[in-house]
Coordinates of C-alpha atoms in Angstrom, one line a residue:
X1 CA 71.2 139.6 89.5
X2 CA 68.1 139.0 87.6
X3 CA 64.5 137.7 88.7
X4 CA 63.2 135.5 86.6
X5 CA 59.3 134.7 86.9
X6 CA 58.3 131.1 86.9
X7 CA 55.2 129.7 85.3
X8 CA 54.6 126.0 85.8
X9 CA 51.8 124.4 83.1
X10 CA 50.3 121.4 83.5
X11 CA 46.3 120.7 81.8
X12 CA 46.5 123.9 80.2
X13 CA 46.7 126.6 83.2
X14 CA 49.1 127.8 85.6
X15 CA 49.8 126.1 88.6
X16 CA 51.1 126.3 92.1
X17 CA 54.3 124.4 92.5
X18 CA 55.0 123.1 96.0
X19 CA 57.6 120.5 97.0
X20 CA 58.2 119.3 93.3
X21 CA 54.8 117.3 94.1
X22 CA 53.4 117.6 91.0
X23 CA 50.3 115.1 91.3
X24 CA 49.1 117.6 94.2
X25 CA 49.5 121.0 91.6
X26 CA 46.8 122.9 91.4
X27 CA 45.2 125.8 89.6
X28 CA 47.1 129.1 91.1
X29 CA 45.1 131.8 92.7
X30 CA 47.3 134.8 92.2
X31 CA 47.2 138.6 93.2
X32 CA 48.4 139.4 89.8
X33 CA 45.3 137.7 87.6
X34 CA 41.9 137.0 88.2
X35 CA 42.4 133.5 86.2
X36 CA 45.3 131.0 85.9
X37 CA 45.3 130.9 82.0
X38 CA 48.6 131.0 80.8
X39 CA 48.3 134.6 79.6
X40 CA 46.1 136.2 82.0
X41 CA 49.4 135.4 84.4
X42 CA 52.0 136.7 82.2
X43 CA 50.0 140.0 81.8
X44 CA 49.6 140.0 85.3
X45 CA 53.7 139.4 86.0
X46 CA 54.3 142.1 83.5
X47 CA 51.7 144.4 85.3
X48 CA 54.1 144.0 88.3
X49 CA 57.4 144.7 86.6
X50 CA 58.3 144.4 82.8
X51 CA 60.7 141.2 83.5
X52 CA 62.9 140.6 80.7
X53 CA 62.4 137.0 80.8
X54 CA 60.2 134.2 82.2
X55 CA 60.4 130.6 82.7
X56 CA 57.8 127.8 82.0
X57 CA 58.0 124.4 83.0
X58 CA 55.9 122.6 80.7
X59 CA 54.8 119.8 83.5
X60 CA 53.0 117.8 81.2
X61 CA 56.3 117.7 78.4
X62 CA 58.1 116.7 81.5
X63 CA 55.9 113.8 82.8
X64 CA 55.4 112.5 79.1
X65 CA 51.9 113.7 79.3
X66 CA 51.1 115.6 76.3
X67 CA 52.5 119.1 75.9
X68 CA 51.5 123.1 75.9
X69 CA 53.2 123.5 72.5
X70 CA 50.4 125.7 71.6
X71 CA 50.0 127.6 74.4
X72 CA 53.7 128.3 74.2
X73 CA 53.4 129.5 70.6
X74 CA 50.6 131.7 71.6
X75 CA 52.7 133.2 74.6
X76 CA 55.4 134.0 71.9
X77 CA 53.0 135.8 69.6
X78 CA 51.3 137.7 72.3
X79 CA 54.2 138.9 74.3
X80 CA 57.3 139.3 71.8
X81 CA 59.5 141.5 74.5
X82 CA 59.5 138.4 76.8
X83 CA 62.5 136.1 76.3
X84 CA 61.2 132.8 77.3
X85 CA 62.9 130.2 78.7
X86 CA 61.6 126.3 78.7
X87 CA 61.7 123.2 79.8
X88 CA 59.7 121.1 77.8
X89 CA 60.8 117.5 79.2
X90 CA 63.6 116.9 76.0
X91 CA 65.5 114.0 76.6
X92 CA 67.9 113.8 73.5
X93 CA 70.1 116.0 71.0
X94 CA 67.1 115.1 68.4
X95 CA 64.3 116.6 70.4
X96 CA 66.4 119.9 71.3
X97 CA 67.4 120.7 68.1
X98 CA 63.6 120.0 66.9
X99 CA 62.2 122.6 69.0
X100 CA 65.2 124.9 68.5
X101 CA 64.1 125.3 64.9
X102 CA 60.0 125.6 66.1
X103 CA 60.9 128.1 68.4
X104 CA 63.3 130.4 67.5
X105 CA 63.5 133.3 69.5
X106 CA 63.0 131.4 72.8
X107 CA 65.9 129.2 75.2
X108 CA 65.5 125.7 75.9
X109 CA 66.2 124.6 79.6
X110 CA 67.6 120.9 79.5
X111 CA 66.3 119.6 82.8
X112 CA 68.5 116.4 84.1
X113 CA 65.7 114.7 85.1
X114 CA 64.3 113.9 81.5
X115 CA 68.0 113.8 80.3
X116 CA 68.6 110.7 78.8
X117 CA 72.4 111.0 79.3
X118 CA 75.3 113.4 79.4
X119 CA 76.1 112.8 75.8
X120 CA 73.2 115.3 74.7
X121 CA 74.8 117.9 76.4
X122 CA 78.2 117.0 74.6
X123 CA 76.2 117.3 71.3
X124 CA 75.0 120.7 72.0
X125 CA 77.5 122.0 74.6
X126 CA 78.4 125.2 71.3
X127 CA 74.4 126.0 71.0
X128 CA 74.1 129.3 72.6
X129 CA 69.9 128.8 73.2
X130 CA 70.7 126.0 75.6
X131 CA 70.5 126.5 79.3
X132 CA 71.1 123.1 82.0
X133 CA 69.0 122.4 85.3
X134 CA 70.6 120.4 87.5
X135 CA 67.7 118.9 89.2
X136 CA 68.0 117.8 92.8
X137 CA 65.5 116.2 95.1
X138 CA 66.5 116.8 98.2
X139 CA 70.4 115.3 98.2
X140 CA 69.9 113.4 95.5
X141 CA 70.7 113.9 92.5
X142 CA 68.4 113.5 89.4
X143 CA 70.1 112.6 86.2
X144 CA 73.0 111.1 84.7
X145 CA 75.3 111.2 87.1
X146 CA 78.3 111.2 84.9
X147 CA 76.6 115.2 84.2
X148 CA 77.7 116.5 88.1
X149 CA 81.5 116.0 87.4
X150 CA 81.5 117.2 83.4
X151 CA 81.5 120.2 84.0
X152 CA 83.4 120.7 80.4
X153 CA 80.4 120.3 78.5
X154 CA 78.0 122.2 81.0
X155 CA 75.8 125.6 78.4
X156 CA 77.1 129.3 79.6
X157 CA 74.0 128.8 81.8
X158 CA 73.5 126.1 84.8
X159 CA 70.5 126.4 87.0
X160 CA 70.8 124.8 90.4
X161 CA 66.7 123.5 90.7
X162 CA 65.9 122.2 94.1
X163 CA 63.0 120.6 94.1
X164 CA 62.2 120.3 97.9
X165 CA 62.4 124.1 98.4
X166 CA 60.1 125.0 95.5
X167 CA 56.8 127.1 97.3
X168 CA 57.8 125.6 100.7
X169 CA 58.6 129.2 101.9
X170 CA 62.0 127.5 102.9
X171 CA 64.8 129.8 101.6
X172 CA 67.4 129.2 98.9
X173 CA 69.9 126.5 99.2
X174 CA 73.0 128.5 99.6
X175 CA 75.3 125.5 100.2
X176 CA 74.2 123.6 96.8
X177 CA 74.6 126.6 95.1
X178 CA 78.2 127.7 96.7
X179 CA 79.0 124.0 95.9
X180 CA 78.2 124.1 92.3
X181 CA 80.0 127.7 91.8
X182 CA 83.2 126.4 92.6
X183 CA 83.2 123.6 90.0
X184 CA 82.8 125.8 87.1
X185 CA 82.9 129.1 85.9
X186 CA 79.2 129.0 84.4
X187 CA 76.5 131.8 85.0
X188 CA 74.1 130.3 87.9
X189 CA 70.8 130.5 88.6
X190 CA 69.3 129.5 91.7
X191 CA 65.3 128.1 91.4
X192 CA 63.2 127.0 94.9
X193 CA 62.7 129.0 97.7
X194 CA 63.1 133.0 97.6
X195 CA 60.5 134.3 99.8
X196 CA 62.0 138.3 99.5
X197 CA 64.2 140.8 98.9
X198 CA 66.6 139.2 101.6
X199 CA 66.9 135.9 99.9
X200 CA 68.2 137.8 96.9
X201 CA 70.2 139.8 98.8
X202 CA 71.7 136.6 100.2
X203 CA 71.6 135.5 96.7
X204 CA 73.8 138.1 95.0
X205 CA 76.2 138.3 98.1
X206 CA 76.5 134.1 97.1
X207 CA 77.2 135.2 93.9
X208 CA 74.3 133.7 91.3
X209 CA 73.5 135.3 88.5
X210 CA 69.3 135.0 88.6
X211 CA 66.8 133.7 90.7
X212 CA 64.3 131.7 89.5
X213 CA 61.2 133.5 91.6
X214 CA 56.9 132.7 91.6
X215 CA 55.1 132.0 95.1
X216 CA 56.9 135.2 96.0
X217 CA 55.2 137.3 93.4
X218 CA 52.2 136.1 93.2
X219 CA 52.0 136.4 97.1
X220 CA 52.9 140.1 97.2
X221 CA 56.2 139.1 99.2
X222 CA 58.3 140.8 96.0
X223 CA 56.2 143.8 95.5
X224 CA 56.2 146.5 92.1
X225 CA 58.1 149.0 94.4
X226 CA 60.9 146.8 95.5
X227 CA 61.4 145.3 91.8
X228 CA 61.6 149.0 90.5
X229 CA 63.9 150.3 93.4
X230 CA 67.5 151.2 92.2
X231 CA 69.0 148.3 93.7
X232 CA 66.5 146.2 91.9
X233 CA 66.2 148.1 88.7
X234 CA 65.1 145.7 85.5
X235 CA 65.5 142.7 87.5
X236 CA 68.8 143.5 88.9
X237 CA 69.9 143.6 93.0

């Protein structure tokens, strides 16, 4: 199973997700980085352990509030072994393939809650650089809700994103994520709430193929010893 850093932009630096609040984000203060610049915290994640890839949530893409298009390009330059995966708010076929062909070496994440409907994902459904969120909010969930029951036309890739669990030291939402594992036969991902090696352990047992992972390593909960360990070796428990 494969931990996958998180790096949430919004004004330019890296921020502290909590609660899918994102009005109350601030600037992170990490273990890993004396700043919250973009790059200062991806040196600092691949100081910890040389993860294989990292995903960014461009806030401000995602709230229609400008974008981090340059920092992104910046972050591909700068650190070319990182495979980077992104949401950058798209909402149509139009907009994915657009920044497909700007960034070619990184995966787009097609959150449901920018998603103008399902029939983007039935556009792309063969594009192999496509990933899905399926965002919830609490039980709700946000998107077309045609999306939850097409499970034909769902990427390789779902990740189960529950907001309400994000930095709220909570614990993974096993049932969501043994729910959507038995409507498909997609690779999962879980995102919001891993506080440790026993969440993943609960994780892999559940059987998801990532976790989406940040308060727990930049609060030394996940530490360089654990992520090397055999059981844990390049991101894999």
């Amino acid at each position: 199973m494969e931990v996958i850093p998180v790096i949430d932009l919004k004004d330019g630096a890296v921020v502290r997700a909590r609660l899918g609040r994102r009005e109350f984000y601030a600037p992170i203060e990490s273990r890993l980085a004396a700043t919250s610049g973009p790059a200062d915290i991806v040196a600092g994640l691949l100081s910890l352990h040389p993860f294989a890839t990292i995903y960014i949530a461009d806030l401000n893409a995602i709230d229609a509030r400008g974008d981090h298009e340059d920092v992104l390009f910046s972050l591909e330059e700068a650190f070319p072994q990182v495979g980077f995966w992104v949401d950058a708010g798209v909402k149509d076929a139009g907009e994915a393939r657009s920044w497909l062909l700007r960034h070619k070496r990184a995966t787009l994440v097609l959150g449901t809650e920018t998603l103008g409907s399902s029939a983007t994902l039935e556009i792309l459904k063969d594009e192999e650089r496509i990933i899905l969120s399926l965002d919830f909010r609490g039980e709700t969930f946000i998107g077309p809700e045609a999306l939850l029951s097409a499970q034909h036309i769902w990427p390789s890739r779902v990740i189960a994103m529950t907001l309400g669990r994000i930095g709220a030291n909570a614990g993974p939402d096993l049932s969501r994520i043994a729910s959507l594992k038995a409507l498909s036969d997609r690779k999962v991902y879980a995102a919001g709430g891993v506080r440790g090696t026993e969440d993943l352990a609960a994780l892999d047992r559940a059987g998801v193929d990532g976790a989406l992972v940040a308060s727990a390593l930049h609060d030394g909960q996940l530490t360089s010893q654990e992520l090397a360990a055999p059981i844990m070796a390049k991101g894999i428990l």
